[in-house]
């Protein structure tokens, strides 16, 4: 067994490692799911996978909310041409778009959580929340950077960290492409 830690773009709140198993034998009592049939853990994974997708959706929405709050606060303080930049209509429209999208993310996460808690198969709602929130977060954080001007590019400002952390949600819990594939299946599309 060898474990090597890997450097990442962000998400350094946890360590990620390359784990190599060579000639490892697993005792039956340590096999997940029903040891009598290999692959029995898949059902468990389906449930924990949905929970992971909900967590990543909520995480994306939470990050989006911080981005909006930070950009609004900056726009009210930053003075240019004798006015706070929040007084310029183009900045207002950008902030309005960010806030509206973040609200849509919040509602879709709630919709997915409600569907999951109802106990029925919530694959469609959960995957919709995951892909929508992951993609929209990228747009929100890119707009947030624009509102900040050059300041957002510097490490002393939180926006630089938000920008670096945002792509994580595109991959964690499965890629956007895979979420769409699962939604298409739930709609009865394909062969
Ligand atoms: C920082 C980080 C932390 C992670 N933490 C965890 C964790 O805790 N637990 C865990 O289980 N996983 C974790 N992952 C792994 C993550 O779930 C995978 O990276 C993700 O599912 C994509 O798999 P892959 O990297 O093998 O990409 P690939 O499967 O190689 O995909 C490459 C590209 O091909 C596309 N693609 C692949 N198959 C299809 C298809 N059938 N149809 C259309 N497009 C397709 C993908 O969407 C993607 O664009 C983590 C990843 C990162 C980056």
PDB file of C-alpha atoms and ligand atoms in Angstrom:
ATOM      1  CA  UNK A   1       0.000   0.000   0.000  1.00  0.00           C
ATOM      2  CA  UNK A   2       1.488   3.384  -0.979  1.00  0.00           C
ATOM      3  CA  UNK A   3      -0.071   6.798  -0.330  1.00  0.00           C
ATOM      4  CA  UNK A   4       1.266   9.946  -2.014  1.00  0.00           C
ATOM      5  CA  UNK A   5      -0.316  13.355  -1.374  1.00  0.00           C
ATOM      6  CA  UNK A   6      -1.168  15.444  -4.456  1.00  0.00           C
ATOM      7  CA  UNK A   7      -1.001  19.231  -4.789  1.00  0.00           C
ATOM      8  CA  UNK A   8      -4.280  20.830  -5.886  1.00  0.00           C
ATOM      9  CA  UNK A   9      -5.534  24.093  -7.386  1.00  0.00           C
ATOM     10  CA  UNK A  10      -7.681  24.661  -4.279  1.00  0.00           C
ATOM     11  CA  UNK A  11      -9.923  22.674  -1.860  1.00  0.00           C
ATOM     12  CA  UNK A  12      -6.930  22.411   0.447  1.00  0.00           C
ATOM     13  CA  UNK A  13      -9.188  22.094   3.467  1.00  0.00           C
ATOM     14  CA  UNK A  14      -8.692  18.362   2.862  1.00  0.00           C
ATOM     15  CA  UNK A  15      -5.710  16.402   1.568  1.00  0.00           C
ATOM     16  CA  UNK A  16      -6.089  14.373  -1.648  1.00  0.00           C
ATOM     17  CA  UNK A  17      -3.825  11.381  -2.242  1.00  0.00           C
ATOM     18  CA  UNK A  18      -2.926   8.802  -4.853  1.00  0.00           C
ATOM     19  CA  UNK A  19      -3.458   5.427  -3.150  1.00  0.00           C
ATOM     20  CA  UNK A  20      -1.909   2.347  -4.744  1.00  0.00           C
ATOM     21  CA  UNK A  21      -2.899  -1.118  -3.577  1.00  0.00           C
ATOM     22  CA  UNK A  22      -0.675  -4.004  -4.674  1.00  0.00           C
ATOM     23  CA  UNK A  23      -1.533  -7.646  -3.928  1.00  0.00           C
ATOM     24  CA  UNK A  24      -3.966  -6.619  -1.191  1.00  0.00           C
ATOM     25  CA  UNK A  25      -6.472  -9.195   0.032  1.00  0.00           C
ATOM     26  CA  UNK A  26      -9.670  -7.942   1.734  1.00  0.00           C
ATOM     27  CA  UNK A  27     -11.272 -10.142   4.399  1.00  0.00           C
ATOM     28  CA  UNK A  28     -14.955 -10.824   3.621  1.00  0.00           C
ATOM     29  CA  UNK A  29     -16.065  -9.029   6.801  1.00  0.00           C
ATOM     30  CA  UNK A  30     -14.579  -5.797   5.409  1.00  0.00           C
ATOM     31  CA  UNK A  31     -16.409  -5.985   2.066  1.00  0.00           C
ATOM     32  CA  UNK A  32     -19.054  -3.254   1.891  1.00  0.00           C
ATOM     33  CA  UNK A  33     -22.652  -4.215   1.136  1.00  0.00           C
ATOM     34  CA  UNK A  34     -23.729  -7.852   1.022  1.00  0.00           C
ATOM     35  CA  UNK A  35     -20.442  -9.868   1.027  1.00  0.00           C
ATOM     36  CA  UNK A  36     -22.298 -12.798  -0.603  1.00  0.00           C
ATOM     37  CA  UNK A  37     -22.597 -10.866  -3.851  1.00  0.00           C
ATOM     38  CA  UNK A  38     -19.751  -8.640  -4.983  1.00  0.00           C
ATOM     39  CA  UNK A  39     -20.994  -5.236  -6.074  1.00  0.00           C
ATOM     40  CA  UNK A  40     -23.618  -5.191  -3.313  1.00  0.00           C
ATOM     41  CA  UNK A  41     -22.312  -1.838  -2.066  1.00  0.00           C
ATOM     42  CA  UNK A  42     -23.554  -0.098  -5.208  1.00  0.00           C
ATOM     43  CA  UNK A  43     -27.001   0.489  -3.699  1.00  0.00           C
ATOM     44  CA  UNK A  44     -25.409   2.152  -0.635  1.00  0.00           C
ATOM     45  CA  UNK A  45     -23.242   4.241  -2.926  1.00  0.00           C
ATOM     46  CA  UNK A  46     -26.315   5.447  -4.825  1.00  0.00           C
ATOM     47  CA  UNK A  47     -27.745   6.914  -1.607  1.00  0.00           C
ATOM     48  CA  UNK A  48     -24.474   8.414  -0.331  1.00  0.00           C
ATOM     49  CA  UNK A  49     -23.848   9.710  -3.870  1.00  0.00           C
ATOM     50  CA  UNK A  50     -27.135  11.645  -3.762  1.00  0.00           C
ATOM     51  CA  UNK A  51     -26.202  13.092  -0.355  1.00  0.00           C
ATOM     52  CA  UNK A  52     -22.768  14.087  -1.691  1.00  0.00           C
ATOM     53  CA  UNK A  53     -24.419  15.840  -4.668  1.00  0.00           C
ATOM     54  CA  UNK A  54     -26.775  17.712  -2.344  1.00  0.00           C
ATOM     55  CA  UNK A  55     -23.823  18.793  -0.183  1.00  0.00           C
ATOM     56  CA  UNK A  56     -21.897  20.020  -3.239  1.00  0.00           C
ATOM     57  CA  UNK A  57     -25.016  21.875  -4.483  1.00  0.00           C
ATOM     58  CA  UNK A  58     -25.463  23.604  -1.123  1.00  0.00           C
ATOM     59  CA  UNK A  59     -21.739  24.316  -0.953  1.00  0.00           C
ATOM     60  CA  UNK A  60     -21.889  25.971  -4.401  1.00  0.00           C
ATOM     61  CA  UNK A  61     -24.879  28.065  -3.363  1.00  0.00           C
ATOM     62  CA  UNK A  62     -23.151  29.069  -0.109  1.00  0.00           C
ATOM     63  CA  UNK A  63     -20.027  30.125  -1.981  1.00  0.00           C
ATOM     64  CA  UNK A  64     -22.165  32.035  -4.516  1.00  0.00           C
ATOM     65  CA  UNK A  65     -23.884  33.834  -1.642  1.00  0.00           C
ATOM     66  CA  UNK A  66     -20.485  34.900  -0.202  1.00  0.00           C
ATOM     67  CA  UNK A  67     -19.379  36.120  -3.644  1.00  0.00           C
ATOM     68  CA  UNK A  68     -22.540  38.261  -4.018  1.00  0.00           C
ATOM     69  CA  UNK A  69     -22.230  39.668  -0.484  1.00  0.00           C
ATOM     70  CA  UNK A  70     -18.558  40.522  -1.026  1.00  0.00           C
ATOM     71  CA  UNK A  71     -19.150  42.163  -4.425  1.00  0.00           C
ATOM     72  CA  UNK A  72     -22.127  44.213  -3.175  1.00  0.00           C
ATOM     73  CA  UNK A  73     -20.186  45.425  -0.146  1.00  0.00           C
ATOM     74  CA  UNK A  74     -17.193  46.386  -2.314  1.00  0.00           C
ATOM     75  CA  UNK A  75     -19.392  48.170  -4.890  1.00  0.00           C
ATOM     76  CA  UNK A  76     -20.932  50.319  -2.151  1.00  0.00           C
ATOM     77  CA  UNK A  77     -17.489  51.353  -0.837  1.00  0.00           C
ATOM     78  CA  UNK A  78     -15.371  51.752  -3.968  1.00  0.00           C
ATOM     79  CA  UNK A  79     -15.435  55.338  -5.251  1.00  0.00           C
ATOM     80  CA  UNK A  80     -14.750  56.180  -8.912  1.00  0.00           C
ATOM     81  CA  UNK A  81     -15.549  59.390 -10.813  1.00  0.00           C
ATOM     82  CA  UNK A  82     -16.936  60.840  -7.584  1.00  0.00           C
ATOM     83  CA  UNK A  83     -19.479  58.058  -6.982  1.00  0.00           C
ATOM     84  CA  UNK A  84     -19.556  54.606  -5.385  1.00  0.00           C
ATOM     85  CA  UNK A  85     -19.375  52.143  -8.319  1.00  0.00           C
ATOM     86  CA  UNK A  86     -22.726  50.720  -7.039  1.00  0.00           C
ATOM     87  CA  UNK A  87     -24.312  53.875  -8.462  1.00  0.00           C
ATOM     88  CA  UNK A  88     -23.333  52.881 -12.031  1.00  0.00           C
ATOM     89  CA  UNK A  89     -26.150  51.069 -13.820  1.00  0.00           C
ATOM     90  CA  UNK A  90     -23.856  48.491 -15.460  1.00  0.00           C
ATOM     91  CA  UNK A  91     -22.514  47.448 -12.032  1.00  0.00           C
ATOM     92  CA  UNK A  92     -26.073  47.372 -10.626  1.00  0.00           C
ATOM     93  CA  UNK A  93     -27.209  45.067 -13.455  1.00  0.00           C
ATOM     94  CA  UNK A  94     -24.273  42.714 -12.889  1.00  0.00           C
ATOM     95  CA  UNK A  95     -25.026  42.530  -9.158  1.00  0.00           C
ATOM     96  CA  UNK A  96     -28.741  42.006  -9.852  1.00  0.00           C
ATOM     97  CA  UNK A  97     -27.946  39.110 -12.223  1.00  0.00           C
ATOM     98  CA  UNK A  98     -25.639  37.550  -9.616  1.00  0.00           C
ATOM     99  CA  UNK A  99     -28.230  37.870  -6.838  1.00  0.00           C
ATOM    100  CA  UNK A 100     -31.029  36.466  -9.036  1.00  0.00           C
ATOM    101  CA  UNK A 101     -28.962  33.455 -10.091  1.00  0.00           C
ATOM    102  CA  UNK A 102     -27.892  32.803  -6.502  1.00  0.00           C
ATOM    103  CA  UNK A 103     -31.561  32.857  -5.444  1.00  0.00           C
ATOM    104  CA  UNK A 104     -32.444  30.366  -8.206  1.00  0.00           C
ATOM    105  CA  UNK A 105     -29.621  28.108  -6.938  1.00  0.00           C
ATOM    106  CA  UNK A 106     -31.004  28.311  -3.397  1.00  0.00           C
ATOM    107  CA  UNK A 107     -34.521  27.351  -4.561  1.00  0.00           C
ATOM    108  CA  UNK A 108     -33.285  24.442  -6.659  1.00  0.00           C
ATOM    109  CA  UNK A 109     -31.244  23.085  -3.719  1.00  0.00           C
ATOM    110  CA  UNK A 110     -34.341  23.307  -1.507  1.00  0.00           C
ATOM    111  CA  UNK A 111     -36.425  21.574  -4.196  1.00  0.00           C
ATOM    112  CA  UNK A 112     -33.846  18.743  -4.394  1.00  0.00           C
ATOM    113  CA  UNK A 113     -33.594  18.360  -0.609  1.00  0.00           C
ATOM    114  CA  UNK A 114     -37.414  18.182  -0.329  1.00  0.00           C
ATOM    115  CA  UNK A 115     -37.542  15.512  -3.062  1.00  0.00           C
ATOM    116  CA  UNK A 116     -34.741  13.499  -1.413  1.00  0.00           C
ATOM    117  CA  UNK A 117     -36.354  13.719   2.039  1.00  0.00           C
ATOM    118  CA  UNK A 118     -39.670  12.469   0.633  1.00  0.00           C
ATOM    119  CA  UNK A 119     -37.990   9.063   0.306  1.00  0.00           C
ATOM    120  CA  UNK A 120     -38.767   8.562  -3.390  1.00  0.00           C
ATOM    121  CA  UNK A 121     -36.132   8.385  -6.147  1.00  0.00           C
ATOM    122  CA  UNK A 122     -34.880  11.969  -6.351  1.00  0.00           C
ATOM    123  CA  UNK A 123     -32.108  11.424  -8.926  1.00  0.00           C
ATOM    124  CA  UNK A 124     -33.570  13.975 -11.336  1.00  0.00           C
ATOM    125  CA  UNK A 125     -33.992  16.789  -8.782  1.00  0.00           C
ATOM    126  CA  UNK A 126     -30.626  16.113  -7.106  1.00  0.00           C
ATOM    127  CA  UNK A 127     -28.688  16.013 -10.402  1.00  0.00           C
ATOM    128  CA  UNK A 128     -30.472  19.171 -11.628  1.00  0.00           C
ATOM    129  CA  UNK A 129     -29.446  21.036  -8.466  1.00  0.00           C
ATOM    130  CA  UNK A 130     -25.869  19.739  -8.706  1.00  0.00           C
ATOM    131  CA  UNK A 131     -25.225  20.672 -12.326  1.00  0.00           C
ATOM    132  CA  UNK A 132     -27.118  23.988 -12.208  1.00  0.00           C
ATOM    133  CA  UNK A 133     -25.398  25.172  -9.021  1.00  0.00           C
ATOM    134  CA  UNK A 134     -21.936  24.033 -10.153  1.00  0.00           C
ATOM    135  CA  UNK A 135     -22.234  25.789 -13.520  1.00  0.00           C
ATOM    136  CA  UNK A 136     -23.916  28.966 -12.262  1.00  0.00           C
ATOM    137  CA  UNK A 137     -21.318  29.384  -9.523  1.00  0.00           C
ATOM    138  CA  UNK A 138     -18.653  29.725 -12.245  1.00  0.00           C
ATOM    139  CA  UNK A 139     -20.649  32.556 -13.880  1.00  0.00           C
ATOM    140  CA  UNK A 140     -21.311  34.300 -10.552  1.00  0.00           C
ATOM    141  CA  UNK A 141     -17.696  34.226  -9.429  1.00  0.00           C
ATOM    142  CA  UNK A 142     -16.486  35.444 -12.848  1.00  0.00           C
ATOM    143  CA  UNK A 143     -18.897  38.400 -12.571  1.00  0.00           C
ATOM    144  CA  UNK A 144     -17.775  38.992  -8.983  1.00  0.00           C
ATOM    145  CA  UNK A 145     -14.184  39.285 -10.198  1.00  0.00           C
ATOM    146  CA  UNK A 146     -15.241  41.858 -12.804  1.00  0.00           C
ATOM    147  CA  UNK A 147     -17.024  44.012 -10.196  1.00  0.00           C
ATOM    148  CA  UNK A 148     -13.852  44.047  -8.077  1.00  0.00           C
ATOM    149  CA  UNK A 149     -11.712  45.428 -10.897  1.00  0.00           C
ATOM    150  CA  UNK A 150      -8.018  44.551 -10.365  1.00  0.00           C
ATOM    151  CA  UNK A 151      -8.424  44.054  -6.623  1.00  0.00           C
ATOM    152  CA  UNK A 152     -10.090  40.656  -6.969  1.00  0.00           C
ATOM    153  CA  UNK A 153      -6.987  39.249  -8.643  1.00  0.00           C
ATOM    154  CA  UNK A 154      -4.856  39.716  -5.543  1.00  0.00           C
ATOM    155  CA  UNK A 155      -4.505  37.089  -2.855  1.00  0.00           C
ATOM    156  CA  UNK A 156      -5.203  39.616  -0.063  1.00  0.00           C
ATOM    157  CA  UNK A 157      -8.797  39.844  -1.291  1.00  0.00           C
ATOM    158  CA  UNK A 158     -11.300  37.033  -0.612  1.00  0.00           C
ATOM    159  CA  UNK A 159     -12.537  37.113  -4.221  1.00  0.00           C
ATOM    160  CA  UNK A 160      -9.263  35.518  -5.437  1.00  0.00           C
ATOM    161  CA  UNK A 161      -9.861  32.558  -3.125  1.00  0.00           C
ATOM    162  CA  UNK A 162     -13.540  32.294  -4.137  1.00  0.00           C
ATOM    163  CA  UNK A 163     -12.435  32.206  -7.796  1.00  0.00           C
ATOM    164  CA  UNK A 164      -9.939  29.416  -7.120  1.00  0.00           C
ATOM    165  CA  UNK A 165     -12.362  27.358  -5.003  1.00  0.00           C
ATOM    166  CA  UNK A 166     -15.310  27.532  -7.451  1.00  0.00           C
ATOM    167  CA  UNK A 167     -14.277  24.843 -10.021  1.00  0.00           C
ATOM    168  CA  UNK A 168     -14.201  22.126  -7.337  1.00  0.00           C
ATOM    169  CA  UNK A 169     -18.000  21.877  -7.519  1.00  0.00           C
ATOM    170  CA  UNK A 170     -17.806  21.001 -11.235  1.00  0.00           C
ATOM    171  CA  UNK A 171     -16.107  17.676 -10.395  1.00  0.00           C
ATOM    172  CA  UNK A 172     -17.009  16.705  -6.824  1.00  0.00           C
ATOM    173  CA  UNK A 173     -19.983  14.343  -6.767  1.00  0.00           C
ATOM    174  CA  UNK A 174     -19.633  13.699 -10.511  1.00  0.00           C
ATOM    175  CA  UNK A 175     -19.161  15.985 -13.491  1.00  0.00           C
ATOM    176  CA  UNK A 176     -21.854  18.169 -15.048  1.00  0.00           C
ATOM    177  CA  UNK A 177     -21.918  15.847 -18.083  1.00  0.00           C
ATOM    178  CA  UNK A 178     -22.701  12.844 -15.887  1.00  0.00           C
ATOM    179  CA  UNK A 179     -25.471  14.737 -14.024  1.00  0.00           C
ATOM    180  CA  UNK A 180     -27.059  15.579 -17.389  1.00  0.00           C
ATOM    181  CA  UNK A 181     -26.739  11.951 -18.502  1.00  0.00           C
ATOM    182  CA  UNK A 182     -28.601  10.817 -15.350  1.00  0.00           C
ATOM    183  CA  UNK A 183     -31.300  13.480 -15.806  1.00  0.00           C
ATOM    184  CA  UNK A 184     -31.774  12.396 -19.440  1.00  0.00           C
ATOM    185  CA  UNK A 185     -32.220   8.791 -18.238  1.00  0.00           C
ATOM    186  CA  UNK A 186     -34.783   9.903 -15.641  1.00  0.00           C
ATOM    187  CA  UNK A 187     -36.690  11.627 -18.478  1.00  0.00           C
ATOM    188  CA  UNK A 188     -36.793   8.359 -20.413  1.00  0.00           C
ATOM    189  CA  UNK A 189     -34.490   9.716 -23.119  1.00  0.00           C
ATOM    190  CA  UNK A 190     -32.018   7.575 -25.069  1.00  0.00           C
ATOM    191  CA  UNK A 191     -31.955   3.884 -25.869  1.00  0.00           C
TER     192      UNK A 191
HETATM  193  C1  LIG B   1     -10.476  17.861  -5.532  1.00  0.00           C
HETATM  194  C2  LIG B   1     -11.273  16.629  -5.846  1.00  0.00           C
HETATM  195  C3  LIG B   1     -11.814  15.897  -4.811  1.00  0.00           C
HETATM  196  C4  LIG B   1     -12.553  14.742  -5.074  1.00  0.00           C
HETATM  197  N1  LIG B   1     -13.078  14.051  -4.022  1.00  0.00           N
HETATM  198  C5  LIG B   1     -13.750  12.910  -4.259  1.00  0.00           C
HETATM  199  C6  LIG B   1     -14.282  12.129  -3.180  1.00  0.00           C
HETATM  200  O1  LIG B   1     -14.171  12.495  -2.024  1.00  0.00           O
HETATM  201  N2  LIG B   1     -14.933  10.975  -3.461  1.00  0.00           N
HETATM  202  C7  LIG B   1     -15.076  10.540  -4.747  1.00  0.00           C
HETATM  203  O2  LIG B   1     -15.671   9.480  -4.971  1.00  0.00           O
HETATM  204  N3  LIG B   1     -14.576  11.250  -5.790  1.00  0.00           N
HETATM  205  C8  LIG B   1     -13.912  12.406  -5.574  1.00  0.00           C
HETATM  206  N4  LIG B   1     -13.414  13.119  -6.642  1.00  0.00           N
HETATM  207  C9  LIG B   1     -13.456  12.508  -7.958  1.00  0.00           C
HETATM  208  C10 LIG B   1     -14.553  13.048  -8.812  1.00  0.00           C
HETATM  209  O3  LIG B   1     -15.761  12.456  -8.423  1.00  0.00           O
HETATM  210  C11 LIG B   1     -14.141  12.699 -10.254  1.00  0.00           C
HETATM  211  O4  LIG B   1     -13.016  13.502 -10.615  1.00  0.00           O
HETATM  212  C12 LIG B   1     -15.280  12.955 -11.208  1.00  0.00           C
HETATM  213  O5  LIG B   1     -16.330  12.032 -10.959  1.00  0.00           O
HETATM  214  C13 LIG B   1     -14.839  12.771 -12.683  1.00  0.00           C
HETATM  215  O6  LIG B   1     -14.225  11.543 -12.870  1.00  0.00           O
HETATM  216  P1  LIG B   1     -12.809  11.500 -13.586  1.00  0.00           P
HETATM  217  O7  LIG B   1     -11.913  12.500 -12.929  1.00  0.00           O
HETATM  218  O8  LIG B   1     -12.369  10.081 -13.610  1.00  0.00           O
HETATM  219  O9  LIG B   1     -13.089  12.046 -15.046  1.00  0.00           O
HETATM  220  P2  LIG B   1     -13.400  11.206 -16.363  1.00  0.00           P
HETATM  221  O10 LIG B   1     -14.446  10.184 -16.091  1.00  0.00           O
HETATM  222  O11 LIG B   1     -12.103  10.749 -16.933  1.00  0.00           O
HETATM  223  O12 LIG B   1     -14.042  12.345 -17.283  1.00  0.00           O
HETATM  224  C14 LIG B   1     -13.285  13.214 -18.151  1.00  0.00           C
HETATM  225  C15 LIG B   1     -14.307  13.993 -18.992  1.00  0.00           C
HETATM  226  O13 LIG B   1     -15.106  13.079 -19.771  1.00  0.00           O
HETATM  227  C16 LIG B   1     -16.484  13.253 -19.469  1.00  0.00           C
HETATM  228  N5  LIG B   1     -17.178  11.966 -19.483  1.00  0.00           N
HETATM  229  C17 LIG B   1     -16.797  10.794 -18.901  1.00  0.00           C
HETATM  230  N6  LIG B   1     -17.701   9.840 -19.124  1.00  0.00           N
HETATM  231  C18 LIG B   1     -18.692  10.395 -19.868  1.00  0.00           C
HETATM  232  C19 LIG B   1     -19.920   9.925 -20.431  1.00  0.00           C
HETATM  233  N7  LIG B   1     -20.343   8.679 -20.241  1.00  0.00           N
HETATM  234  N8  LIG B   1     -20.681  10.792 -21.132  1.00  0.00           N
HETATM  235  C20 LIG B   1     -20.289  12.074 -21.311  1.00  0.00           C
HETATM  236  N9  LIG B   1     -19.146  12.576 -20.816  1.00  0.00           N
HETATM  237  C21 LIG B   1     -18.355  11.766 -20.097  1.00  0.00           C
HETATM  238  C22 LIG B   1     -16.510  13.877 -18.069  1.00  0.00           C
HETATM  239  O14 LIG B   1     -17.720  14.572 -17.840  1.00  0.00           O
HETATM  240  C23 LIG B   1     -15.299  14.794 -18.150  1.00  0.00           C
HETATM  241  O15 LIG B   1     -15.643  15.983 -18.832  1.00  0.00           O
HETATM  242  C24 LIG B   1     -12.717  14.304  -6.405  1.00  0.00           C
HETATM  243  C25 LIG B   1     -12.181  15.061  -7.457  1.00  0.00           C
HETATM  244  C26 LIG B   1     -11.477  16.222  -7.185  1.00  0.00           C
HETATM  245  C27 LIG B   1     -10.930  17.032  -8.342  1.00  0.00           C
END
